[in-house]
Amino acid sequence: LVEYFKSNKVDQIFTNSLASHAFVRLKNGIIVTWGNNSSYQLGLENQDKNIHTPVQVTSLIKKNDPVIQIVCGGDHTLALFM
């Protein structure tokens, strides 16, 4: 993770104490995630149960409608668009 974020600057981190996953919005607006994906809470269909390195979440890309907040729960994630 450290190497990835050396070249990808972080804007905001989204997680909580109940979640075993995290989301990060990079300065360039891209959303990446990693962690437990057992309930597909990462928004990455057809992926392994555990993602160990940051992966871009293409399902959160909406033209002219950026993600402004992400909430991580134990087995779910919610995204709020502008």
PDB file of N, CA, C and O in Angstrom:
ATOM      1  N   LEU A   1       0.810  -1.201   0.000  1.00  0.00           N
ATOM      2  CA  LEU A   1       0.000   0.000   0.000  1.00  0.00           C
ATOM      3  C   LEU A   1       0.849   1.258   0.000  1.00  0.00           C
ATOM      4  O   LEU A   1       0.514   2.219  -0.674  1.00  0.00           O
ATOM      5  N   VAL A   2       1.926   1.236   0.756  1.00  0.00           N
ATOM      6  CA  VAL A   2       2.762   2.425   0.875  1.00  0.00           C
ATOM      7  C   VAL A   2       3.323   2.820  -0.490  1.00  0.00           C
ATOM      8  O   VAL A   2       3.273   3.988  -0.872  1.00  0.00           O
ATOM      9  N   GLU A   3       3.811   1.856  -1.248  1.00  0.00           N
ATOM     10  CA  GLU A   3       4.363   2.151  -2.565  1.00  0.00           C
ATOM     11  C   GLU A   3       3.309   2.728  -3.500  1.00  0.00           C
ATOM     12  O   GLU A   3       3.571   3.659  -4.251  1.00  0.00           O
ATOM     13  N   TYR A   4       2.094   2.181  -3.477  1.00  0.00           N
ATOM     14  CA  TYR A   4       1.019   2.663  -4.332  1.00  0.00           C
ATOM     15  C   TYR A   4       0.726   4.131  -4.055  1.00  0.00           C
ATOM     16  O   TYR A   4       0.587   4.932  -4.973  1.00  0.00           O
ATOM     17  N   PHE A   5       0.637   4.498  -2.787  1.00  0.00           N
ATOM     18  CA  PHE A   5       0.258   5.856  -2.431  1.00  0.00           C
ATOM     19  C   PHE A   5       1.413   6.854  -2.500  1.00  0.00           C
ATOM     20  O   PHE A   5       1.197   8.050  -2.393  1.00  0.00           O
ATOM     21  N   LYS A   6       2.616   6.377  -2.722  1.00  0.00           N
ATOM     22  CA  LYS A   6       3.724   7.308  -2.968  1.00  0.00           C
ATOM     23  C   LYS A   6       3.538   8.017  -4.301  1.00  0.00           C
ATOM     24  O   LYS A   6       3.891   9.174  -4.444  1.00  0.00           O
ATOM     25  N   SER A   7       2.971   7.315  -5.279  1.00  0.00           N
ATOM     26  CA  SER A   7       2.797   7.910  -6.607  1.00  0.00           C
ATOM     27  C   SER A   7       1.350   8.308  -6.892  1.00  0.00           C
ATOM     28  O   SER A   7       1.051   8.849  -7.946  1.00  0.00           O
ATOM     29  N   ASN A   8       0.429   8.036  -5.977  1.00  0.00           N
ATOM     30  CA  ASN A   8      -0.985   8.381  -6.132  1.00  0.00           C
ATOM     31  C   ASN A   8      -1.422   9.163  -4.904  1.00  0.00           C
ATOM     32  O   ASN A   8      -1.634   8.585  -3.843  1.00  0.00           O
ATOM     33  N   LYS A   9      -1.544  10.452  -5.032  1.00  0.00           N
ATOM     34  CA  LYS A   9      -1.828  11.329  -3.896  1.00  0.00           C
ATOM     35  C   LYS A   9      -3.274  11.208  -3.421  1.00  0.00           C
ATOM     36  O   LYS A   9      -4.208  11.236  -4.210  1.00  0.00           O
ATOM     37  N   VAL A  10      -3.460  11.111  -2.121  1.00  0.00           N
ATOM     38  CA  VAL A  10      -4.765  10.895  -1.491  1.00  0.00           C
ATOM     39  C   VAL A  10      -5.482  12.216  -1.244  1.00  0.00           C
ATOM     40  O   VAL A  10      -4.894  13.174  -0.741  1.00  0.00           O
ATOM     41  N   ASP A  11      -6.768  12.236  -1.582  1.00  0.00           N
ATOM     42  CA  ASP A  11      -7.631  13.377  -1.268  1.00  0.00           C
ATOM     43  C   ASP A  11      -8.424  13.084   0.001  1.00  0.00           C
ATOM     44  O   ASP A  11      -8.485  13.897   0.905  1.00  0.00           O
ATOM     45  N   GLN A  12      -9.049  11.893   0.068  1.00  0.00           N
ATOM     46  CA  GLN A  12      -9.864  11.548   1.234  1.00  0.00           C
ATOM     47  C   GLN A  12      -9.895  10.034   1.416  1.00  0.00           C
ATOM     48  O   GLN A  12      -9.922   9.281   0.447  1.00  0.00           O
ATOM     49  N   ILE A  13      -9.940   9.593   2.678  1.00  0.00           N
ATOM     50  CA  ILE A  13     -10.011   8.169   3.038  1.00  0.00           C
ATOM     51  C   ILE A  13     -11.376   7.896   3.643  1.00  0.00           C
ATOM     52  O   ILE A  13     -11.854   8.678   4.467  1.00  0.00           O
ATOM     53  N   PHE A  14     -11.995   6.779   3.228  1.00  0.00           N
ATOM     54  CA  PHE A  14     -13.308   6.396   3.743  1.00  0.00           C
ATOM     55  C   PHE A  14     -13.224   4.988   4.330  1.00  0.00           C
ATOM     56  O   PHE A  14     -12.914   4.034   3.622  1.00  0.00           O
ATOM     57  N   THR A  15     -13.510   4.833   5.616  1.00  0.00           N
ATOM     58  CA  THR A  15     -13.590   3.535   6.283  1.00  0.00           C
ATOM     59  C   THR A  15     -14.202   3.770   7.659  1.00  0.00           C
ATOM     60  O   THR A  15     -14.554   4.887   7.998  1.00  0.00           O
ATOM     61  N   ASN A  16     -14.364   2.716   8.445  1.00  0.00           N
ATOM     62  CA  ASN A  16     -14.752   2.877   9.846  1.00  0.00           C
ATOM     63  C   ASN A  16     -14.309   1.661  10.630  1.00  0.00           C
ATOM     64  O   ASN A  16     -13.797   0.699  10.065  1.00  0.00           O
ATOM     65  N   SER A  17     -14.513   1.683  11.923  1.00  0.00           N
ATOM     66  CA  SER A  17     -14.001   0.618  12.786  1.00  0.00           C
ATOM     67  C   SER A  17     -14.700  -0.727  12.571  1.00  0.00           C
ATOM     68  O   SER A  17     -14.147  -1.761  12.912  1.00  0.00           O
ATOM     69  N   LEU A  18     -15.900  -0.739  12.009  1.00  0.00           N
ATOM     70  CA  LEU A  18     -16.624  -1.996  11.751  1.00  0.00           C
ATOM     71  C   LEU A  18     -16.285  -2.589  10.389  1.00  0.00           C
ATOM     72  O   LEU A  18     -16.552  -3.755  10.138  1.00  0.00           O
ATOM     73  N   ALA A  19     -15.713  -1.790   9.517  1.00  0.00           N
ATOM     74  CA  ALA A  19     -15.444  -2.230   8.149  1.00  0.00           C
ATOM     75  C   ALA A  19     -14.088  -2.923   8.054  1.00  0.00           C
ATOM     76  O   ALA A  19     -13.127  -2.525   8.704  1.00  0.00           O
ATOM     77  N   SER A  20     -14.041  -3.951   7.229  1.00  0.00           N
ATOM     78  CA  SER A  20     -12.762  -4.603   6.938  1.00  0.00           C
ATOM     79  C   SER A  20     -12.353  -4.281   5.505  1.00  0.00           C
ATOM     80  O   SER A  20     -11.748  -5.088   4.814  1.00  0.00           O
ATOM     81  N   HIS A  21     -12.743  -3.086   5.079  1.00  0.00           N
ATOM     82  CA  HIS A  21     -12.386  -2.596   3.754  1.00  0.00           C
ATOM     83  C   HIS A  21     -12.275  -1.077   3.813  1.00  0.00           C
ATOM     84  O   HIS A  21     -12.695  -0.457   4.793  1.00  0.00           O
ATOM     85  N   ALA A  22     -11.681  -0.503   2.775  1.00  0.00           N
ATOM     86  CA  ALA A  22     -11.503   0.947   2.733  1.00  0.00           C
ATOM     87  C   ALA A  22     -11.634   1.439   1.303  1.00  0.00           C
ATOM     88  O   ALA A  22     -11.402   0.694   0.348  1.00  0.00           O
ATOM     89  N   PHE A  23     -12.001   2.699   1.176  1.00  0.00           N
ATOM     90  CA  PHE A  23     -12.053   3.391  -0.100  1.00  0.00           C
ATOM     91  C   PHE A  23     -11.218   4.656   0.037  1.00  0.00           C
ATOM     92  O   PHE A  23     -11.166   5.262   1.105  1.00  0.00           O
ATOM     93  N   VAL A  24     -10.582   5.058  -1.047  1.00  0.00           N
ATOM     94  CA  VAL A  24      -9.790   6.288  -1.070  1.00  0.00           C
ATOM     95  C   VAL A  24     -10.123   7.046  -2.346  1.00  0.00           C
ATOM     96  O   VAL A  24     -10.182   6.455  -3.424  1.00  0.00           O
ATOM     97  N   ARG A  25     -10.370   8.342  -2.203  1.00  0.00           N
ATOM     98  CA  ARG A  25     -10.490   9.206  -3.376  1.00  0.00           C
ATOM     99  C   ARG A  25      -9.133   9.858  -3.566  1.00  0.00           C
ATOM    100  O   ARG A  25      -8.595  10.491  -2.656  1.00  0.00           O
ATOM    101  N   LEU A  26      -8.569   9.670  -4.755  1.00  0.00           N
ATOM    102  CA  LEU A  26      -7.281  10.263  -5.072  1.00  0.00           C
ATOM    103  C   LEU A  26      -7.468  11.712  -5.517  1.00  0.00           C
ATOM    104  O   LEU A  26      -8.579  12.127  -5.856  1.00  0.00           O
ATOM    105  N   LYS A  27      -6.401  12.475  -5.514  1.00  0.00           N
ATOM    106  CA  LYS A  27      -6.456  13.889  -5.919  1.00  0.00           C
ATOM    107  C   LYS A  27      -6.997  14.053  -7.341  1.00  0.00           C
ATOM    108  O   LYS A  27      -7.612  15.056  -7.652  1.00  0.00           O
ATOM    109  N   ASN A  28      -6.802  13.044  -8.194  1.00  0.00           N
ATOM    110  CA  ASN A  28      -7.283  13.118  -9.573  1.00  0.00           C
ATOM    111  C   ASN A  28      -8.743  12.671  -9.708  1.00  0.00           C
ATOM    112  O   ASN A  28      -9.270  12.591 -10.810  1.00  0.00           O
ATOM    113  N   GLY A  29      -9.413  12.367  -8.573  1.00  0.00           N
ATOM    114  CA  GLY A  29     -10.827  11.999  -8.572  1.00  0.00           C
ATOM    115  C   GLY A  29     -11.114  10.519  -8.674  1.00  0.00           C
ATOM    116  O   GLY A  29     -12.245  10.080  -8.485  1.00  0.00           O
ATOM    117  N   ILE A  30     -10.103   9.726  -8.969  1.00  0.00           N
ATOM    118  CA  ILE A  30     -10.290   8.279  -9.068  1.00  0.00           C
ATOM    119  C   ILE A  30     -10.545   7.697  -7.679  1.00  0.00           C
ATOM    120  O   ILE A  30      -9.923   8.103  -6.696  1.00  0.00           O
ATOM    121  N   ILE A  31     -11.469   6.733  -7.609  1.00  0.00           N
ATOM    122  CA  ILE A  31     -11.774   6.027  -6.352  1.00  0.00           C
ATOM    123  C   ILE A  31     -11.129   4.654  -6.421  1.00  0.00           C
ATOM    124  O   ILE A  31     -11.320   3.914  -7.392  1.00  0.00           O
ATOM    125  N   VAL A  32     -10.361   4.315  -5.380  1.00  0.00           N
ATOM    126  CA  VAL A  32      -9.765   2.983  -5.278  1.00  0.00           C
ATOM    127  C   VAL A  32     -10.222   2.329  -3.985  1.00  0.00           C
ATOM    128  O   VAL A  32     -10.632   3.010  -3.037  1.00  0.00           O
ATOM    129  N   THR A  33     -10.157   1.008  -3.945  1.00  0.00           N
ATOM    130  CA  THR A  33     -10.597   0.260  -2.774  1.00  0.00           C
ATOM    131  C   THR A  33      -9.750  -0.984  -2.590  1.00  0.00           C
ATOM    132  O   THR A  33      -9.068  -1.441  -3.513  1.00  0.00           O
ATOM    133  N   TRP A  34      -9.814  -1.543  -1.387  1.00  0.00           N
ATOM    134  CA  TRP A  34      -9.192  -2.832  -1.080  1.00  0.00           C
ATOM    135  C   TRP A  34      -9.798  -3.337   0.210  1.00  0.00           C
ATOM    136  O   TRP A  34     -10.473  -2.623   0.926  1.00  0.00           O
ATOM    137  N   GLY A  35      -9.562  -4.624   0.499  1.00  0.00           N
ATOM    138  CA  GLY A  35     -10.048  -5.234   1.731  1.00  0.00           C
ATOM    139  C   GLY A  35     -10.966  -6.402   1.462  1.00  0.00           C
ATOM    140  O   GLY A  35     -10.906  -7.038   0.408  1.00  0.00           O
ATOM    141  N   ASN A  36     -11.841  -6.691   2.411  1.00  0.00           N
ATOM    142  CA  ASN A  36     -12.772  -7.811   2.331  1.00  0.00           C
ATOM    143  C   ASN A  36     -13.856  -7.516   1.293  1.00  0.00           C
ATOM    144  O   ASN A  36     -14.502  -6.482   1.352  1.00  0.00           O
ATOM    145  N   ASN A  37     -14.059  -8.449   0.376  1.00  0.00           N
ATOM    146  CA  ASN A  37     -15.063  -8.290  -0.669  1.00  0.00           C
ATOM    147  C   ASN A  37     -16.060  -9.451  -0.640  1.00  0.00           C
ATOM    148  O   ASN A  37     -16.693  -9.762  -1.643  1.00  0.00           O
ATOM    149  N   SER A  38     -16.238 -10.083   0.523  1.00  0.00           N
ATOM    150  CA  SER A  38     -17.080 -11.282   0.623  1.00  0.00           C
ATOM    151  C   SER A  38     -18.537 -11.017   0.281  1.00  0.00           C
ATOM    152  O   SER A  38     -19.246 -11.914  -0.179  1.00  0.00           O
ATOM    153  N   SER A  39     -19.020  -9.800   0.496  1.00  0.00           N
ATOM    154  CA  SER A  39     -20.397  -9.434   0.154  1.00  0.00           C
ATOM    155  C   SER A  39     -20.429  -8.461  -1.023  1.00  0.00           C
ATOM    156  O   SER A  39     -21.407  -7.753  -1.210  1.00  0.00           O
ATOM    157  N   TYR A  40     -19.327  -8.401  -1.772  1.00  0.00           N
ATOM    158  CA  TYR A  40     -19.171  -7.480  -2.910  1.00  0.00           C
ATOM    159  C   TYR A  40     -19.302  -6.023  -2.486  1.00  0.00           C
ATOM    160  O   TYR A  40     -19.711  -5.170  -3.254  1.00  0.00           O
ATOM    161  N   GLN A  41     -18.910  -5.727  -1.242  1.00  0.00           N
ATOM    162  CA  GLN A  41     -19.006  -4.374  -0.717  1.00  0.00           C
ATOM    163  C   GLN A  41     -17.979  -3.423  -1.345  1.00  0.00           C
ATOM    164  O   GLN A  41     -18.063  -2.223  -1.154  1.00  0.00           O
ATOM    165  N   LEU A  42     -17.048  -3.968  -2.109  1.00  0.00           N
ATOM    166  CA  LEU A  42     -16.076  -3.111  -2.779  1.00  0.00           C
ATOM    167  C   LEU A  42     -16.574  -2.602  -4.124  1.00  0.00           C
ATOM    168  O   LEU A  42     -15.930  -1.772  -4.755  1.00  0.00           O
ATOM    169  N   GLY A  43     -17.709  -3.109  -4.569  1.00  0.00           N
ATOM    170  CA  GLY A  43     -18.220  -2.708  -5.881  1.00  0.00           C
ATOM    171  C   GLY A  43     -17.476  -3.355  -7.015  1.00  0.00           C
ATOM    172  O   GLY A  43     -17.502  -2.872  -8.148  1.00  0.00           O
ATOM    173  N   LEU A  44     -16.780  -4.446  -6.716  1.00  0.00           N
ATOM    174  CA  LEU A  44     -15.976  -5.156  -7.709  1.00  0.00           C
ATOM    175  C   LEU A  44     -16.567  -6.539  -7.931  1.00  0.00           C
ATOM    176  O   LEU A  44     -16.237  -7.476  -7.228  1.00  0.00           O
ATOM    177  N   GLU A  45     -17.451  -6.661  -8.889  1.00  0.00           N
ATOM    178  CA  GLU A  45     -18.027  -7.971  -9.180  1.00  0.00           C
ATOM    179  C   GLU A  45     -16.965  -8.863  -9.808  1.00  0.00           C
ATOM    180  O   GLU A  45     -16.039  -8.396 -10.448  1.00  0.00           O
ATOM    181  N   ASN A  46     -17.137 -10.157  -9.623  1.00  0.00           N
ATOM    182  CA  ASN A  46     -16.240 -11.161 -10.199  1.00  0.00           C
ATOM    183  C   ASN A  46     -14.800 -10.996  -9.720  1.00  0.00           C
ATOM    184  O   ASN A  46     -13.867 -11.249 -10.457  1.00  0.00           O
ATOM    185  N   GLN A  47     -14.628 -10.546  -8.496  1.00  0.00           N
ATOM    186  CA  GLN A  47     -13.297 -10.398  -7.916  1.00  0.00           C
ATOM    187  C   GLN A  47     -13.147 -11.355  -6.736  1.00  0.00           C
ATOM    188  O   GLN A  47     -14.117 -11.887  -6.222  1.00  0.00           O
ATOM    189  N   ASP A  48     -11.912 -11.548  -6.313  1.00  0.00           N
ATOM    190  CA  ASP A  48     -11.629 -12.398  -5.161  1.00  0.00           C
ATOM    191  C   ASP A  48     -12.315 -11.875  -3.912  1.00  0.00           C
ATOM    192  O   ASP A  48     -12.721 -10.722  -3.845  1.00  0.00           O
ATOM    193  N   LYS A  49     -12.415 -12.726  -2.912  1.00  0.00           N
ATOM    194  CA  LYS A  49     -13.036 -12.339  -1.640  1.00  0.00           C
ATOM    195  C   LYS A  49     -12.216 -11.285  -0.902  1.00  0.00           C
ATOM    196  O   LYS A  49     -12.756 -10.482  -0.169  1.00  0.00           O
ATOM    197  N   ASN A  50     -10.906 -11.306  -1.070  1.00  0.00           N
ATOM    198  CA  ASN A  50     -10.046 -10.322  -0.420  1.00  0.00           C
ATOM    199  C   ASN A  50      -9.148  -9.670  -1.462  1.00  0.00           C
ATOM    200  O   ASN A  50      -8.469 -10.353  -2.219  1.00  0.00           O
ATOM    201  N   ILE A  51      -9.142  -8.364  -1.475  1.00  0.00           N
ATOM    202  CA  ILE A  51      -8.316  -7.590  -2.395  1.00  0.00           C
ATOM    203  C   ILE A  51      -7.215  -6.951  -1.545  1.00  0.00           C
ATOM    204  O   ILE A  51      -7.500  -6.198  -0.615  1.00  0.00           O
ATOM    205  N   HIS A  52      -5.965  -7.259  -1.861  1.00  0.00           N
ATOM    206  CA  HIS A  52      -4.851  -6.824  -1.013  1.00  0.00           C
ATOM    207  C   HIS A  52      -4.157  -5.557  -1.498  1.00  0.00           C
ATOM    208  O   HIS A  52      -3.352  -4.983  -0.760  1.00  0.00           O
ATOM    209  N   THR A  53      -4.442  -5.132  -2.720  1.00  0.00           N
ATOM    210  CA  THR A  53      -3.841  -3.911  -3.242  1.00  0.00           C
ATOM    211  C   THR A  53      -4.949  -3.020  -3.812  1.00  0.00           C
ATOM    212  O   THR A  53      -5.990  -3.525  -4.236  1.00  0.00           O
ATOM    213  N   PRO A  54      -4.768  -1.713  -3.816  1.00  0.00           N
ATOM    214  CA  PRO A  54      -5.805  -0.812  -4.312  1.00  0.00           C
ATOM    215  C   PRO A  54      -6.200  -1.113  -5.759  1.00  0.00           C
ATOM    216  O   PRO A  54      -5.356  -1.334  -6.618  1.00  0.00           O
ATOM    217  N   VAL A  55      -7.528  -1.112  -5.997  1.00  0.00           N
ATOM    218  CA  VAL A  55      -8.093  -1.365  -7.311  1.00  0.00           C
ATOM    219  C   VAL A  55      -9.073  -0.235  -7.608  1.00  0.00           C
ATOM    220  O   VAL A  55      -9.858   0.154  -6.743  1.00  0.00           O
ATOM    221  N   GLN A  56      -9.047   0.282  -8.832  1.00  0.00           N
ATOM    222  CA  GLN A  56      -9.972   1.347  -9.209  1.00  0.00           C
ATOM    223  C   GLN A  56     -11.388   0.803  -9.268  1.00  0.00           C
ATOM    224  O   GLN A  56     -11.632  -0.285  -9.772  1.00  0.00           O
ATOM    225  N   VAL A  57     -12.336   1.583  -8.741  1.00  0.00           N
ATOM    226  CA  VAL A  57     -13.749   1.201  -8.730  1.00  0.00           C
ATOM    227  C   VAL A  57     -14.435   1.905  -9.897  1.00  0.00           C
ATOM    228  O   VAL A  57     -14.889   3.043  -9.769  1.00  0.00           O
ATOM    229  N   THR A  58     -14.531   1.225 -11.014  1.00  0.00           N
ATOM    230  CA  THR A  58     -15.116   1.851 -12.207  1.00  0.00           C
ATOM    231  C   THR A  58     -16.626   2.036 -12.072  1.00  0.00           C
ATOM    232  O   THR A  58     -17.203   2.893 -12.733  1.00  0.00           O
ATOM    233  N   SER A  59     -17.273   1.267 -11.192  1.00  0.00           N
ATOM    234  CA  SER A  59     -18.719   1.417 -11.007  1.00  0.00           C
ATOM    235  C   SER A  59     -19.080   2.745 -10.345  1.00  0.00           C
ATOM    236  O   SER A  59     -20.239   3.142 -10.341  1.00  0.00           O
ATOM    237  N   LEU A  60     -18.097   3.453  -9.798  1.00  0.00           N
ATOM    238  CA  LEU A  60     -18.349   4.752  -9.160  1.00  0.00           C
ATOM    239  C   LEU A  60     -17.992   5.925 -10.060  1.00  0.00           C
ATOM    240  O   LEU A  60     -17.961   7.063  -9.608  1.00  0.00           O
ATOM    241  N   ILE A  61     -17.728   5.654 -11.334  1.00  0.00           N
ATOM    242  CA  ILE A  61     -17.425   6.731 -12.278  1.00  0.00           C
ATOM    243  C   ILE A  61     -18.715   7.170 -12.948  1.00  0.00           C
ATOM    244  O   ILE A  61     -19.383   6.387 -13.610  1.00  0.00           O
ATOM    245  N   LYS A  62     -19.077   8.415 -12.735  1.00  0.00           N
ATOM    246  CA  LYS A  62     -20.247   9.000 -13.384  1.00  0.00           C
ATOM    247  C   LYS A  62     -19.818  10.356 -13.919  1.00  0.00           C
ATOM    248  O   LYS A  62     -19.355  11.199 -13.159  1.00  0.00           O
ATOM    249  N   LYS A  63     -19.975  10.552 -15.207  1.00  0.00           N
ATOM    250  CA  LYS A  63     -19.551  11.793 -15.830  1.00  0.00           C
ATOM    251  C   LYS A  63     -20.289  12.980 -15.210  1.00  0.00           C
ATOM    252  O   LYS A  63     -21.497  12.954 -15.060  1.00  0.00           O
ATOM    253  N   ASN A  64     -19.549  14.011 -14.853  1.00  0.00           N
ATOM    254  CA  ASN A  64     -20.099  15.252 -14.281  1.00  0.00           C
ATOM    255  C   ASN A  64     -20.893  15.032 -12.994  1.00  0.00           C
ATOM    256  O   ASN A  64     -21.751  15.838 -12.655  1.00  0.00           O
ATOM    257  N   ASP A  65     -20.655  13.934 -12.311  1.00  0.00           N
ATOM    258  CA  ASP A  65     -21.381  13.623 -11.076  1.00  0.00           C
ATOM    259  C   ASP A  65     -20.416  12.930 -10.111  1.00  0.00           C
ATOM    260  O   ASP A  65     -20.501  11.728  -9.895  1.00  0.00           O
ATOM    261  N   PRO A  66     -19.492  13.675  -9.507  1.00  0.00           N
ATOM    262  CA  PRO A  66     -18.462  13.059  -8.679  1.00  0.00           C
ATOM    263  C   PRO A  66     -18.988  12.515  -7.348  1.00  0.00           C
ATOM    264  O   PRO A  66     -19.996  12.980  -6.831  1.00  0.00           O
ATOM    265  N   VAL A  67     -18.271  11.542  -6.834  1.00  0.00           N
ATOM    266  CA  VAL A  67     -18.551  11.013  -5.499  1.00  0.00           C
ATOM    267  C   VAL A  67     -18.104  12.052  -4.483  1.00  0.00           C
ATOM    268  O   VAL A  67     -16.981  12.539  -4.543  1.00  0.00           O
ATOM    269  N   ILE A  68     -18.998  12.409  -3.561  1.00  0.00           N
ATOM    270  CA  ILE A  68     -18.628  13.392  -2.538  1.00  0.00           C
ATOM    271  C   ILE A  68     -18.482  12.762  -1.154  1.00  0.00           C
ATOM    272  O   ILE A  68     -17.849  13.340  -0.281  1.00  0.00           O
ATOM    273  N   GLN A  69     -19.047  11.564  -0.974  1.00  0.00           N
ATOM    274  CA  GLN A  69     -18.926  10.885   0.320  1.00  0.00           C
ATOM    275  C   GLN A  69     -19.105   9.392   0.110  1.00  0.00           C
ATOM    276  O   GLN A  69     -19.910   8.971  -0.713  1.00  0.00           O
ATOM    277  N   ILE A  70     -18.353   8.605   0.866  1.00  0.00           N
ATOM    278  CA  ILE A  70     -18.498   7.147   0.879  1.00  0.00           C
ATOM    279  C   ILE A  70     -18.574   6.717   2.334  1.00  0.00           C
ATOM    280  O   ILE A  70     -17.813   7.210   3.167  1.00  0.00           O
ATOM    281  N   VAL A  71     -19.497   5.814   2.636  1.00  0.00           N
ATOM    282  CA  VAL A  71     -19.639   5.282   3.991  1.00  0.00           C
ATOM    283  C   VAL A  71     -19.426   3.774   3.921  1.00  0.00           C
ATOM    284  O   VAL A  71     -20.099   3.083   3.154  1.00  0.00           O
ATOM    285  N   CYS A  72     -18.504   3.272   4.717  1.00  0.00           N
ATOM    286  CA  CYS A  72     -18.212   1.841   4.772  1.00  0.00           C
ATOM    287  C   CYS A  72     -18.836   1.250   6.025  1.00  0.00           C
ATOM    288  O   CYS A  72     -18.606   1.748   7.122  1.00  0.00           O
ATOM    289  N   GLY A  73     -19.615   0.193   5.855  1.00  0.00           N
ATOM    290  CA  GLY A  73     -20.168  -0.550   6.978  1.00  0.00           C
ATOM    291  C   GLY A  73     -19.508  -1.914   7.053  1.00  0.00           C
ATOM    292  O   GLY A  73     -18.570  -2.193   6.322  1.00  0.00           O
ATOM    293  N   GLY A  74     -20.004  -2.758   7.909  1.00  0.00           N
ATOM    294  CA  GLY A  74     -19.411  -4.078   8.061  1.00  0.00           C
ATOM    295  C   GLY A  74     -19.410  -4.877   6.769  1.00  0.00           C
ATOM    296  O   GLY A  74     -18.382  -5.406   6.351  1.00  0.00           O
ATOM    297  N   ASP A  75     -20.551  -4.972   6.104  1.00  0.00           N
ATOM    298  CA  ASP A  75     -20.676  -5.747   4.873  1.00  0.00           C
ATOM    299  C   ASP A  75     -21.299  -4.947   3.745  1.00  0.00           C
ATOM    300  O   ASP A  75     -21.906  -5.512   2.828  1.00  0.00           O
ATOM    301  N   HIS A  76     -21.186  -3.637   3.804  1.00  0.00           N
ATOM    302  CA  HIS A  76     -21.787  -2.807   2.754  1.00  0.00           C
ATOM    303  C   HIS A  76     -21.018  -1.499   2.597  1.00  0.00           C
ATOM    304  O   HIS A  76     -20.213  -1.151   3.459  1.00  0.00           O
ATOM    305  N   THR A  77     -21.294  -0.822   1.491  1.00  0.00           N
ATOM    306  CA  THR A  77     -20.719   0.479   1.225  1.00  0.00           C
ATOM    307  C   THR A  77     -21.773   1.335   0.527  1.00  0.00           C
ATOM    308  O   THR A  77     -22.482   0.845  -0.337  1.00  0.00           O
ATOM    309  N   LEU A  78     -21.857   2.592   0.905  1.00  0.00           N
ATOM    310  CA  LEU A  78     -22.774   3.529   0.263  1.00  0.00           C
ATOM    311  C   LEU A  78     -21.956   4.695  -0.306  1.00  0.00           C
ATOM    312  O   LEU A  78     -21.037   5.174   0.342  1.00  0.00           O
ATOM    313  N   ALA A  79     -22.319   5.117  -1.515  1.00  0.00           N
ATOM    314  CA  ALA A  79     -21.650   6.253  -2.133  1.00  0.00           C
ATOM    315  C   ALA A  79     -22.668   7.345  -2.410  1.00  0.00           C
ATOM    316  O   ALA A  79     -23.768   7.058  -2.886  1.00  0.00           O
ATOM    317  N   LEU A  80     -22.305   8.580  -2.110  1.00  0.00           N
ATOM    318  CA  LEU A  80     -23.165   9.731  -2.364  1.00  0.00           C
ATOM    319  C   LEU A  80     -22.532  10.547  -3.487  1.00  0.00           C
ATOM    320  O   LEU A  80     -21.371  10.945  -3.404  1.00  0.00           O
ATOM    321  N   PHE A  81     -23.325  10.759  -4.527  1.00  0.00           N
ATOM    322  CA  PHE A  81     -22.863  11.547  -5.657  1.00  0.00           C
ATOM    323  C   PHE A  81     -23.395  12.973  -5.537  1.00  0.00           C
ATOM    324  O   PHE A  81     -24.442  13.198  -4.962  1.00  0.00           O
ATOM    325  N   MET A  82     -22.674  13.919  -6.120  1.00  0.00           N
ATOM    326  CA  MET A  82     -23.079  15.316  -6.079  1.00  0.00           C
ATOM    327  C   MET A  82     -24.331  15.519  -6.908  1.00  0.00           C
ATOM    328  O   MET A  82     -24.621  14.924  -7.849  1.00  0.00           O
TER     329      MET A  82
END
